[in-house]
Coordinates of C-alpha atoms in Angstrom, one line a residue:
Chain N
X1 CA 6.9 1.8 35.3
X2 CA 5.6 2.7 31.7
X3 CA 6.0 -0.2 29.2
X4 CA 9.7 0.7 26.8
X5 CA 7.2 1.4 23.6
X6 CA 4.7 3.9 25.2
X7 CA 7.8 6.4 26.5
X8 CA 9.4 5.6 23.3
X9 CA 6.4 6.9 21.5
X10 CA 5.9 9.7 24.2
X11 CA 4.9 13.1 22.6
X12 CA 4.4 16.7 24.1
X13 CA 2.3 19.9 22.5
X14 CA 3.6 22.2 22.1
X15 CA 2.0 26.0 21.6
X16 CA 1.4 25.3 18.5
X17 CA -1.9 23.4 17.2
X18 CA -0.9 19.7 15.7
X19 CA 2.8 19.8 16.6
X20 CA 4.2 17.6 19.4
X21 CA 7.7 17.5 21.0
X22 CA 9.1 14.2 21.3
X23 CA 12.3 12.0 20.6
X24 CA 13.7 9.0 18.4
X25 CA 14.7 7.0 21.4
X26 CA 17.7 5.0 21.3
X27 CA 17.6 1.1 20.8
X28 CA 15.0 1.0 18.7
X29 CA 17.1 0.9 15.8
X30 CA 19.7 -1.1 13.0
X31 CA 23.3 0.4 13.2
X32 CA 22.0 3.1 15.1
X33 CA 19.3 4.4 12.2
X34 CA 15.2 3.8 13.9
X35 CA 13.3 1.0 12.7
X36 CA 10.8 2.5 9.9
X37 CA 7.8 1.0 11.5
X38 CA 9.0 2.8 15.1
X39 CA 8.9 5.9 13.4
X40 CA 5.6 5.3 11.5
X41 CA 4.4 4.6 14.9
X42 CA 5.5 7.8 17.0
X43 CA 4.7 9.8 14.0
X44 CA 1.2 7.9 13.9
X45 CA 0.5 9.1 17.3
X46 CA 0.4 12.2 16.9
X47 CA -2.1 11.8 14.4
X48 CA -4.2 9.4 15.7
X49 CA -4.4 11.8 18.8
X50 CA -4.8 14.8 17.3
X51 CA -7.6 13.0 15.1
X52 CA -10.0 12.2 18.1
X53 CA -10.4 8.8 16.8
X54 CA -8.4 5.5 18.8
X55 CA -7.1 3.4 15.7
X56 CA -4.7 3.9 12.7
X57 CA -6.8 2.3 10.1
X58 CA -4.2 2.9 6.9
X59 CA -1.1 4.6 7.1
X60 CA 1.3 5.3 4.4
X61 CA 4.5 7.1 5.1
X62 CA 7.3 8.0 2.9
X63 CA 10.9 7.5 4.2
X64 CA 13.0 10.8 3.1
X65 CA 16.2 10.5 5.7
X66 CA 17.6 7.5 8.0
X67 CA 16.6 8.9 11.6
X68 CA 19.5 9.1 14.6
X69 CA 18.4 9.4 18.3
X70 CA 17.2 12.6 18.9
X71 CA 14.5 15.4 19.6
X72 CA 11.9 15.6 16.7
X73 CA 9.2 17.3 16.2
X74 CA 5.9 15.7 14.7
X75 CA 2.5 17.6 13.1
X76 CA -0.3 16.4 12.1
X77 CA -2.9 18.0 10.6
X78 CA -6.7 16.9 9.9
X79 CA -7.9 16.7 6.1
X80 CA -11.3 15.9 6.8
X81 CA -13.7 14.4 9.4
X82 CA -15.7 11.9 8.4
X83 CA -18.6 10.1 9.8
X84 CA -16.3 7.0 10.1
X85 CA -12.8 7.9 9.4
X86 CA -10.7 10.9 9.8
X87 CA -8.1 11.6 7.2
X88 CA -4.7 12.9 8.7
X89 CA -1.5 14.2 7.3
X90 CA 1.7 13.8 9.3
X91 CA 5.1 14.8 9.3
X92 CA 8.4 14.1 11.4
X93 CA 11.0 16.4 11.4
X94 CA 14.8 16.5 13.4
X95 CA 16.5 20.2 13.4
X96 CA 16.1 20.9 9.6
X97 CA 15.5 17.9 7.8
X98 CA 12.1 16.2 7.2
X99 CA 12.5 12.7 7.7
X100 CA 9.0 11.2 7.2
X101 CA 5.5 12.2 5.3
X102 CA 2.7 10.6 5.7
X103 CA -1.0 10.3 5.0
X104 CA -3.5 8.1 7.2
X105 CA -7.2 7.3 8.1
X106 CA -8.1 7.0 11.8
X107 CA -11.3 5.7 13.1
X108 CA -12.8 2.9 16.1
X109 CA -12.5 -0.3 14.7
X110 CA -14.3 -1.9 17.6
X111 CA -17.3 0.2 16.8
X112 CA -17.2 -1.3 12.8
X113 CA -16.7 -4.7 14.1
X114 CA -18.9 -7.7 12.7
X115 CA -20.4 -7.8 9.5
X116 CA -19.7 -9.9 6.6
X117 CA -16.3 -11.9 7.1
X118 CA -13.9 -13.6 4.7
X119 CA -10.3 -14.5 4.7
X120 CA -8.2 -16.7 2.9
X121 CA -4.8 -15.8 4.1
X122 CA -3.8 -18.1 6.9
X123 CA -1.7 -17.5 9.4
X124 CA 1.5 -19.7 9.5
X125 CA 1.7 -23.4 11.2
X126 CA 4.7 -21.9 13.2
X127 CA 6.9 -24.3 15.5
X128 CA 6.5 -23.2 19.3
X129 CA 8.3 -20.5 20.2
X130 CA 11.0 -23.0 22.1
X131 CA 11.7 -24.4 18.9
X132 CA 12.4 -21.4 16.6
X133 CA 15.5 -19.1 16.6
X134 CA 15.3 -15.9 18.7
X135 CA 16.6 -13.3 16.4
X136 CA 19.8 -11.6 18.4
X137 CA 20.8 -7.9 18.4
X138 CA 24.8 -9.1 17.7
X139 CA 25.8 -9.7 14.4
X140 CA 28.8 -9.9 12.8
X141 CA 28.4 -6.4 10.6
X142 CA 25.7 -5.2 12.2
X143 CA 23.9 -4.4 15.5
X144 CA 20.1 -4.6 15.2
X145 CA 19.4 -3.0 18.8
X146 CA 15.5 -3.2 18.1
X147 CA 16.2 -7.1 18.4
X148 CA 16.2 -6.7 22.2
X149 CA 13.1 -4.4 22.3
X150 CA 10.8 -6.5 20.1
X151 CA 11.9 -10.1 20.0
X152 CA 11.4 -12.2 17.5
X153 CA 11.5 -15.9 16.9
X154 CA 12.0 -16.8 13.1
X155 CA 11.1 -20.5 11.8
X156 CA 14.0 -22.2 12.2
X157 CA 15.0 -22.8 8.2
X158 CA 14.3 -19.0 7.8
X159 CA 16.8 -17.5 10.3
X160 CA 18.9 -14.4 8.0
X161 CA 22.1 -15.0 7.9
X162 CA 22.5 -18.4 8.8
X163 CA 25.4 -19.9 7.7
X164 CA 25.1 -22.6 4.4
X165 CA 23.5 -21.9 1.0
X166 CA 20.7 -19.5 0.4
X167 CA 17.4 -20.8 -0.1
X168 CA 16.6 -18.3 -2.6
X169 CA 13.3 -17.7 -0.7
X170 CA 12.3 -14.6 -0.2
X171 CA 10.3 -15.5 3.2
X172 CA 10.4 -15.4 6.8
X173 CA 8.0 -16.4 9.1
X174 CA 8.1 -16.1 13.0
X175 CA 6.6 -14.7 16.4
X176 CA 7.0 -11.3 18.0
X177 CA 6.3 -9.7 21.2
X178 CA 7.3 -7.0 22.9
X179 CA 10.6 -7.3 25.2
X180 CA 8.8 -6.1 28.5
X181 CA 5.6 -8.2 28.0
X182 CA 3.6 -5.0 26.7
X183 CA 0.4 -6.2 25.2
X184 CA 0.1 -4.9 21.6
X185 CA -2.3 -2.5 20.3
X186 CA -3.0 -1.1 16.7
X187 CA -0.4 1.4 17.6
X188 CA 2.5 -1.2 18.4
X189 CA 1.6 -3.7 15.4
X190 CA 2.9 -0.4 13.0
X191 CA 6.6 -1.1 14.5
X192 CA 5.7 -5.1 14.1
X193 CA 4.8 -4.7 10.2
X194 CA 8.1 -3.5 9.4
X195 CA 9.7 -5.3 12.4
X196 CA 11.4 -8.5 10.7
X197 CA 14.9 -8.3 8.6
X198 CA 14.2 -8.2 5.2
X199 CA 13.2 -11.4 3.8
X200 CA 15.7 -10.7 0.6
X201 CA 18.3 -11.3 2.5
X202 CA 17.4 -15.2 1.9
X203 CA 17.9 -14.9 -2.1
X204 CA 21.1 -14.9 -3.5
X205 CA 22.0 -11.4 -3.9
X206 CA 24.4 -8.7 -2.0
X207 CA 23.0 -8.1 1.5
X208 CA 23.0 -4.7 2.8
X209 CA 20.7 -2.0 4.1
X210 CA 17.3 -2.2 2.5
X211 CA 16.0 1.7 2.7
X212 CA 11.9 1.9 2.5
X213 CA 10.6 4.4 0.2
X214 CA 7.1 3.9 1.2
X215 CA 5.2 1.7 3.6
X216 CA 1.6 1.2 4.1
X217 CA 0.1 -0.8 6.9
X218 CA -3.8 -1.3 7.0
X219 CA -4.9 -2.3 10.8
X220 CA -7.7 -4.7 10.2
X221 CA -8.2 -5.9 14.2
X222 CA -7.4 -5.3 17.9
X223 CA -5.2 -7.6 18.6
X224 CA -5.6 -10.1 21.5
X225 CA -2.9 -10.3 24.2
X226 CA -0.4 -12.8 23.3
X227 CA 2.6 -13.0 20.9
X228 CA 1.7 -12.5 17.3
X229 CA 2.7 -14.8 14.3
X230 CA 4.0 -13.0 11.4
X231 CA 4.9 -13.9 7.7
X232 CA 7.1 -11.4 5.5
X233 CA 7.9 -12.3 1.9
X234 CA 9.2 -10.1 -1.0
X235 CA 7.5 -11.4 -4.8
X236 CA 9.2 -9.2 -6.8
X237 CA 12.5 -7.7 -7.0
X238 CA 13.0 -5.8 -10.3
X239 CA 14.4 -2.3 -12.0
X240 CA 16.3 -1.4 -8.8
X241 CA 13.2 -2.0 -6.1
X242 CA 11.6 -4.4 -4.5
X243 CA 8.0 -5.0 -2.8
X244 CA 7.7 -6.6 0.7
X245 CA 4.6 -7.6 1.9
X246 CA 3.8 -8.6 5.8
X247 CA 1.2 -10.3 7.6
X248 CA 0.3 -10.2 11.3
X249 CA -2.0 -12.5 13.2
X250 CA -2.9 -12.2 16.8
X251 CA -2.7 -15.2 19.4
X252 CA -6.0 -15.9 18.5
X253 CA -5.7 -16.3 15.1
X254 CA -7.2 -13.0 14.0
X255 CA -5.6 -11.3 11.3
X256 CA -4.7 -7.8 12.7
X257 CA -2.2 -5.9 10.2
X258 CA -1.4 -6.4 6.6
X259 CA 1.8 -3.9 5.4
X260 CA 3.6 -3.7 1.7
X261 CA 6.9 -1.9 1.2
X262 CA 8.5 -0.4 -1.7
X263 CA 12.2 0.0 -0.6
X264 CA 15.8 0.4 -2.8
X265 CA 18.0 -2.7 -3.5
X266 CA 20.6 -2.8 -1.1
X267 CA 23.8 -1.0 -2.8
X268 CA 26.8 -3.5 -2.4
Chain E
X4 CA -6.8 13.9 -32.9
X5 CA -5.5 13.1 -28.9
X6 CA -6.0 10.1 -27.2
X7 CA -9.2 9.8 -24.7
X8 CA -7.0 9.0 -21.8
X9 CA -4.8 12.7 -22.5
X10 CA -7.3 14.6 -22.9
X11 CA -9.2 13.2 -19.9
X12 CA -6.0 13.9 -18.0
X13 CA -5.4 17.5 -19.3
X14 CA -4.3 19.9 -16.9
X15 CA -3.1 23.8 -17.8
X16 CA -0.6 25.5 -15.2
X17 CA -2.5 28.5 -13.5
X18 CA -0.8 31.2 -12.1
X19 CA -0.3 29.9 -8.7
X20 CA 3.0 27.6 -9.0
X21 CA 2.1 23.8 -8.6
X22 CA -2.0 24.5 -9.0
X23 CA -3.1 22.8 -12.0
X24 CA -7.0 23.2 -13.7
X25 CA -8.6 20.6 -14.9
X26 CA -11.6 18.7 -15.4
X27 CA -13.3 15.3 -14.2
X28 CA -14.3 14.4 -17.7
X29 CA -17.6 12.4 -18.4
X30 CA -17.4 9.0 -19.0
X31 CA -14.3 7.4 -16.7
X32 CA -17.2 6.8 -14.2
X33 CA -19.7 4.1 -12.4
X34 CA -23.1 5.5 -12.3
X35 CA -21.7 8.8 -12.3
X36 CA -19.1 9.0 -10.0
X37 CA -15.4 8.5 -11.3
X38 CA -13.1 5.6 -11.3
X39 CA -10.6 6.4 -8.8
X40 CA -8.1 5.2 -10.5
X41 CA -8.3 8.0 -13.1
X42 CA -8.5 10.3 -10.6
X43 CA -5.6 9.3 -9.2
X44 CA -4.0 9.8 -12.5
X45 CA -5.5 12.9 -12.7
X46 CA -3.7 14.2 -10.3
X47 CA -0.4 12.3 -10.6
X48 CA 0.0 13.9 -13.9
X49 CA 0.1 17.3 -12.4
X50 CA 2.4 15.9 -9.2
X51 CA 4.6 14.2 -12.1
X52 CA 4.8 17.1 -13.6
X53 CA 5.5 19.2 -10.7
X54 CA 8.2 16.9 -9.8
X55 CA 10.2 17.2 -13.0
X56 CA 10.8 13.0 -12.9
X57 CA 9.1 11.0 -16.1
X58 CA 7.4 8.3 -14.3
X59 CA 5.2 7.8 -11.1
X60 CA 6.9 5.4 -8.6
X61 CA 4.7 4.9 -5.7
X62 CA 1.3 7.1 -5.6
X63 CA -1.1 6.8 -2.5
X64 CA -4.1 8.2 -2.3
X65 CA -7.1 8.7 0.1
X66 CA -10.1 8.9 -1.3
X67 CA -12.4 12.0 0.5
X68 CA -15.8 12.2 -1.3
X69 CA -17.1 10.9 -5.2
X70 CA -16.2 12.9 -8.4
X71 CA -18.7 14.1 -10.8
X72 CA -17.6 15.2 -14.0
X73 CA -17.1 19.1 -13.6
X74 CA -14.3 21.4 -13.3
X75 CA -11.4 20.3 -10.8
X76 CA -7.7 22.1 -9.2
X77 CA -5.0 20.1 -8.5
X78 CA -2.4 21.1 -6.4
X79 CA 1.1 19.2 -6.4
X80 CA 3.8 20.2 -4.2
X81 CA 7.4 18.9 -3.5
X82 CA 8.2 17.4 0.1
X83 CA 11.5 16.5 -0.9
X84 CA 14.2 16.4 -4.2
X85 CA 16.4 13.4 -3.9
X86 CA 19.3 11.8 -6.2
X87 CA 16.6 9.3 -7.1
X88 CA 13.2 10.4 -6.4
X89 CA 11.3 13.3 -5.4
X90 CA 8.7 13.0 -3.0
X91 CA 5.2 15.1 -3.7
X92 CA 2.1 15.8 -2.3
X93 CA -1.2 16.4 -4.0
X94 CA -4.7 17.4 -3.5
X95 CA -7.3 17.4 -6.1
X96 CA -10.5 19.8 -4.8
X97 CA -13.5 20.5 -7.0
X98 CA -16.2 23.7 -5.9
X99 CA -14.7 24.0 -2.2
X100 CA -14.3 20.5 -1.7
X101 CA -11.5 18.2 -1.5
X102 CA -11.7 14.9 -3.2
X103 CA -8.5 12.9 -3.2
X104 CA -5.6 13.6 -1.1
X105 CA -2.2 12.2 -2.4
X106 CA 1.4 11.3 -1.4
X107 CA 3.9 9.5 -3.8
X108 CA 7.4 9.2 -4.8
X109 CA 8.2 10.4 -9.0
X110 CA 11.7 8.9 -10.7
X111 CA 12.9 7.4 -13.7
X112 CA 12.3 3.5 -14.2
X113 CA 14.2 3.3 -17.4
X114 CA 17.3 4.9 -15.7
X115 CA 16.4 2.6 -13.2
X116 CA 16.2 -1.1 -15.1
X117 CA 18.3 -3.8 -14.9
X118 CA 20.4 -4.9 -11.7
X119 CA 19.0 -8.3 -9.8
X120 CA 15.9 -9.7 -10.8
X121 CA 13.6 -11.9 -8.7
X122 CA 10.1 -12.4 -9.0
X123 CA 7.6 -15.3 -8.0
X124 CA 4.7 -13.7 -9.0
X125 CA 3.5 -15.0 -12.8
X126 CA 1.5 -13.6 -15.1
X127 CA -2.2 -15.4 -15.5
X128 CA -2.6 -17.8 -18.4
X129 CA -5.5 -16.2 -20.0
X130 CA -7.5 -17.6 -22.5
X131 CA -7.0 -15.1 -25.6
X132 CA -9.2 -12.1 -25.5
X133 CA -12.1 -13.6 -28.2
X134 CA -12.4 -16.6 -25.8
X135 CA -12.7 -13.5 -22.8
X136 CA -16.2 -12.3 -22.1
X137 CA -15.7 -8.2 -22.7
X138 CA -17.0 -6.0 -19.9
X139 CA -20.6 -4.1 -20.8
X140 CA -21.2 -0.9 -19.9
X141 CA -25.0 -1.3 -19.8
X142 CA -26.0 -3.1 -16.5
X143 CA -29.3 -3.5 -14.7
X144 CA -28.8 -1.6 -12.0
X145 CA -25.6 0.2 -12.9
X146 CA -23.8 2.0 -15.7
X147 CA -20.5 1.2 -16.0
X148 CA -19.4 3.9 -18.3
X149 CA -16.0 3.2 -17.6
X150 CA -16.2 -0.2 -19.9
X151 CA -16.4 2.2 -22.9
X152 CA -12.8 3.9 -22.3
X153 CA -11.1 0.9 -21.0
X154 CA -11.8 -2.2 -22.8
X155 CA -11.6 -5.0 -20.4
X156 CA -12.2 -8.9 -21.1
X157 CA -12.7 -11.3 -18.1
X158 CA -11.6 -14.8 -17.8
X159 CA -15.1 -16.7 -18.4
X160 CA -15.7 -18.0 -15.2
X161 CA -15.3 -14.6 -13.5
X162 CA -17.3 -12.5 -15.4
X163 CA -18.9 -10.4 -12.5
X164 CA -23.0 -10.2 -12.1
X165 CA -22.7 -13.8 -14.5
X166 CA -26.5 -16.0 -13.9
X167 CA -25.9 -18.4 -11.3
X168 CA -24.8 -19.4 -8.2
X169 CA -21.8 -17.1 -7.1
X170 CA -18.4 -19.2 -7.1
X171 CA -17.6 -17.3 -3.8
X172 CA -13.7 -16.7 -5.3
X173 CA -13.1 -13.4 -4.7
X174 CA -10.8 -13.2 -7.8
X175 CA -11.5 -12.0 -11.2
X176 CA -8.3 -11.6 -13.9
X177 CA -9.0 -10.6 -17.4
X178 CA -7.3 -8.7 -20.6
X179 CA -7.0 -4.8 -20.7
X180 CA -6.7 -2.4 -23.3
X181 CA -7.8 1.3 -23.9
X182 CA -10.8 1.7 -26.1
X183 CA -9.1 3.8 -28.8
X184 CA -5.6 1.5 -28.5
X185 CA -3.7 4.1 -26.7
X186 CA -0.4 2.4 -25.7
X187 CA -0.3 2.0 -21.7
X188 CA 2.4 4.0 -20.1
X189 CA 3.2 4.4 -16.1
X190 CA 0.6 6.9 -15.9
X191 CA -2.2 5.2 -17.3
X192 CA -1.5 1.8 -15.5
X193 CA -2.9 3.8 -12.4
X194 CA -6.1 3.7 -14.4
X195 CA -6.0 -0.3 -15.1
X196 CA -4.9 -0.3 -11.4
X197 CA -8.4 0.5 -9.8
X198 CA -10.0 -0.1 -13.6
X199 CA -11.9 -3.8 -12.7
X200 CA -14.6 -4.3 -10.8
X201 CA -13.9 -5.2 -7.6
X202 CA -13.9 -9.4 -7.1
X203 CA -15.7 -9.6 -3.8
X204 CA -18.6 -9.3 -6.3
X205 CA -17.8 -13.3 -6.5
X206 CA -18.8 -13.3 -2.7
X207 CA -22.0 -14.2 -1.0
X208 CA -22.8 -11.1 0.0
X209 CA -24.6 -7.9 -0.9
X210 CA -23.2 -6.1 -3.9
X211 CA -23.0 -2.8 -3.6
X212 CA -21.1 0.6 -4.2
X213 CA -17.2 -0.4 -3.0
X214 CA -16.0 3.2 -1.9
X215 CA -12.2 2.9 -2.0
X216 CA -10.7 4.7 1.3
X217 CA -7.1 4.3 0.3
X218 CA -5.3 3.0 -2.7
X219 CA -1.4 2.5 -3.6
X220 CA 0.1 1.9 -6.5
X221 CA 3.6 0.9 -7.5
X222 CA 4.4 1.2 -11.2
X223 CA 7.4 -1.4 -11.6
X224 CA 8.3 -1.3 -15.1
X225 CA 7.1 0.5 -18.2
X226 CA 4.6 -1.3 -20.3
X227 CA 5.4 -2.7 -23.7
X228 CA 2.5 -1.9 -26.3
X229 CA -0.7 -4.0 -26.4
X230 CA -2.9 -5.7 -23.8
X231 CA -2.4 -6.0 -20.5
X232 CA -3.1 -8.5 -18.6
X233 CA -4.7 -8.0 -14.9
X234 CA -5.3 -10.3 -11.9
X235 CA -7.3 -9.0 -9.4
X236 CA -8.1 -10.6 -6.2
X237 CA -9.6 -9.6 -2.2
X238 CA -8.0 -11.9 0.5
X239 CA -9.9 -10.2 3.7
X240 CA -13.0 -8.6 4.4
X241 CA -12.9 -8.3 7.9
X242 CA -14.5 -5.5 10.3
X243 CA -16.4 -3.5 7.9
X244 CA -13.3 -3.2 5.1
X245 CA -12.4 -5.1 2.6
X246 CA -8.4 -5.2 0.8
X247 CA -8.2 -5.8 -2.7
X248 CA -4.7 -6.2 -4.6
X249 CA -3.9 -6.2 -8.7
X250 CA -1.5 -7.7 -10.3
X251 CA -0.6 -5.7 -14.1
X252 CA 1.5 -7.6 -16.5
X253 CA 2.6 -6.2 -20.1
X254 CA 2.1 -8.0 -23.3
X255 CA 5.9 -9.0 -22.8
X256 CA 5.3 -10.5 -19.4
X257 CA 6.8 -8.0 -17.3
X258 CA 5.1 -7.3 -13.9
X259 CA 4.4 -3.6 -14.9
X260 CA 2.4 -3.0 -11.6
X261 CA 1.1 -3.8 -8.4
X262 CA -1.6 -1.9 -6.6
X263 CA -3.6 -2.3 -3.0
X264 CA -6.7 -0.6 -1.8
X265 CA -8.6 -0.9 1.5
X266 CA -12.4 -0.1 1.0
X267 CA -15.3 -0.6 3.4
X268 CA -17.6 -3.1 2.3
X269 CA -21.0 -2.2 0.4
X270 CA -23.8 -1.4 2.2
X271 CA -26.7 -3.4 1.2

């Protein structure tokens, strides 16, 4: 029985060099639009494979329609191969409309492991998961189905839409893992970095759909087995946008992804 | 008599549509090679243009091989005209070589501005500038030609290559300015955006050549005249890369942009 993300993610060549056949499978999506960081990842697929390398290393999409269930059809092009990286374009498409473009650099991040290490982001002193708040798929005004493909346990103070006042901080912090126990790989931690609900929805403003404009994720580890701990926080809202930043470590500790989002204020 | 940074961006239409000639002028570069952050406004001038919108938004762009000063075509095509923003591609080649590829969103801030404002982020308290230490051009081992088109002054304790012991803070914030007081606008803060050098100089490791494999850049705001002032700062060198993020305020105080690159680490 294949794991929910891997046939979710499934692609098929076609006759044609660089394009795939595959499908934005249902549940992985917010009032039935997909998850931006599912469709970086089936997108990212194709590219990484048609590459020849194993790893997304940075990938940058822009968002240019919300994307329904459905056939679509991904290509991916190569725009040089280097010794270490591979450069890839990418592009998602469902009947007519284009609904992602991307840019990315694949290479083996096992073989550049080692070296010179230094980190001073660290990863959040989360509660055990028994003590946080699963996040839940039924809300009042919205149904988040991707909440019962990648579950999430958010620090307790920093569950969305609790009721009460708004803390007016623009975090949240919590553990993910997929709903069938799949392990993650660099492939799966693109859906986790844009995986969370918006952490804007803590600061006391108009709640709504948040569309990206443009995410990049940077894959900086293979990540262990294990739930991951994630932290999520938006510095600046101004002039109609606002940035969001993520950080995933895996259960060892290891930081593994680091994403930022541009995306439009929600429109009350 | 034009400004440095115009001419240095100059592009004239050819008779392909959305292929631009230029020229990688002398003088934007580090021992010869040139800041990619001017390239990248190279050729967001010519995707800007393309796109018909006044102001670059988000602009990524992977970096393929160096730029020498010579001759360069820029390409810039539309993915996608929305209400908002239009979506373009670019590529920037030079002989029959491609240097930069480029994806990035063009709108209109100022059409844009106002609406809910949040931001944590705050500007550094700088020293003023003739308390700064201003970057040199001449080095031992480098020539940093770049410091004689964009005036930059560090914060005293970060000047980079400084005698001593390295503080092992990879952080270095400072004032910026164009040499010949050309007021900053969107497209020149992609300049100041890559324009420091980069602060895991601080580290204890082996300095080196930084080779930038993807940067992003979201202009925020449109810059007030006079200095700007900059905070740049590398959180994880992990695996053979290295992240570094920038922080541009205006001389108002306005969070004008915000910028992230991934680059491998030197090789000693």
């Amino acid at each position: 029985m294949p794991f929910e993300f891997d046939t979710a993610t499934q692609l098929s060549p076609t006759a044609t060099p660089g394009t795939f056949d595959g499908a934005i499978h249902p549940g992985w999506d917010i009032n039935g639009n997909a998850n931006g960081g599912y469709l970086m990842a089936l997108a990212a697929r194709a590219m990484r494979d048609e590459s020849g390398r194993p790893d997304p290393i940075s990938v940058t999409a822009h968002y240019l329609a919300p994307g329904p269930a459905g056939p679509v059809t991904v290509q991916a092009a190569t725009v040089k191969t280097g010794r270490q990286l591979v450069t890839m374009t990418g592009s998602m498409r469902q009947g007519g409309r284009e609904l992602l473009r991307l840019l990315g650099s694949f290479g083996d991040v096992a073989a550049m492991s080692g070296g010179y290490q230094h980190t001073t982001l660290v990863a959040p002193d989360l509660p055990p998961r028994e003590q946080c708040i699963q996040h839940s798929s039924a809300r009042a005004t919205v149904t988040v189905a991707l909440a019962d493909r990648l579950h999430i346990w958010f620090r307790p103070e920093q569950v969305p839409f609790a009721p009460g006042p708004k803390s007016n901080i623009a975090v949240i912090e919590g553990w993910a893992e997929l709903a069938d126990g799949r392990p993650f790989d660099m492939l799966s931690l693109l859906l986790v970095a844009d995986g969370f609900p918006p952490p804007v929805f803590h600061l006391d403003m108009p709640a709504g759909w948040v569309p990206t404009i443009e995410l990049t994720v940077h894959l900086r580890g293979v990540p262990a087995p294990g739930p991951v701990r994630c932290r999520f926080h938006s510095e600046i809202v101004q002039n109609g946008f606002l940035q969001e930043d993520g950080v995933v470590w895996d259960s060892n500790g290891q930081l593994v992804a680091q994403s930022r989002q541009l995306a439009l204020l929600p429109r009350s």
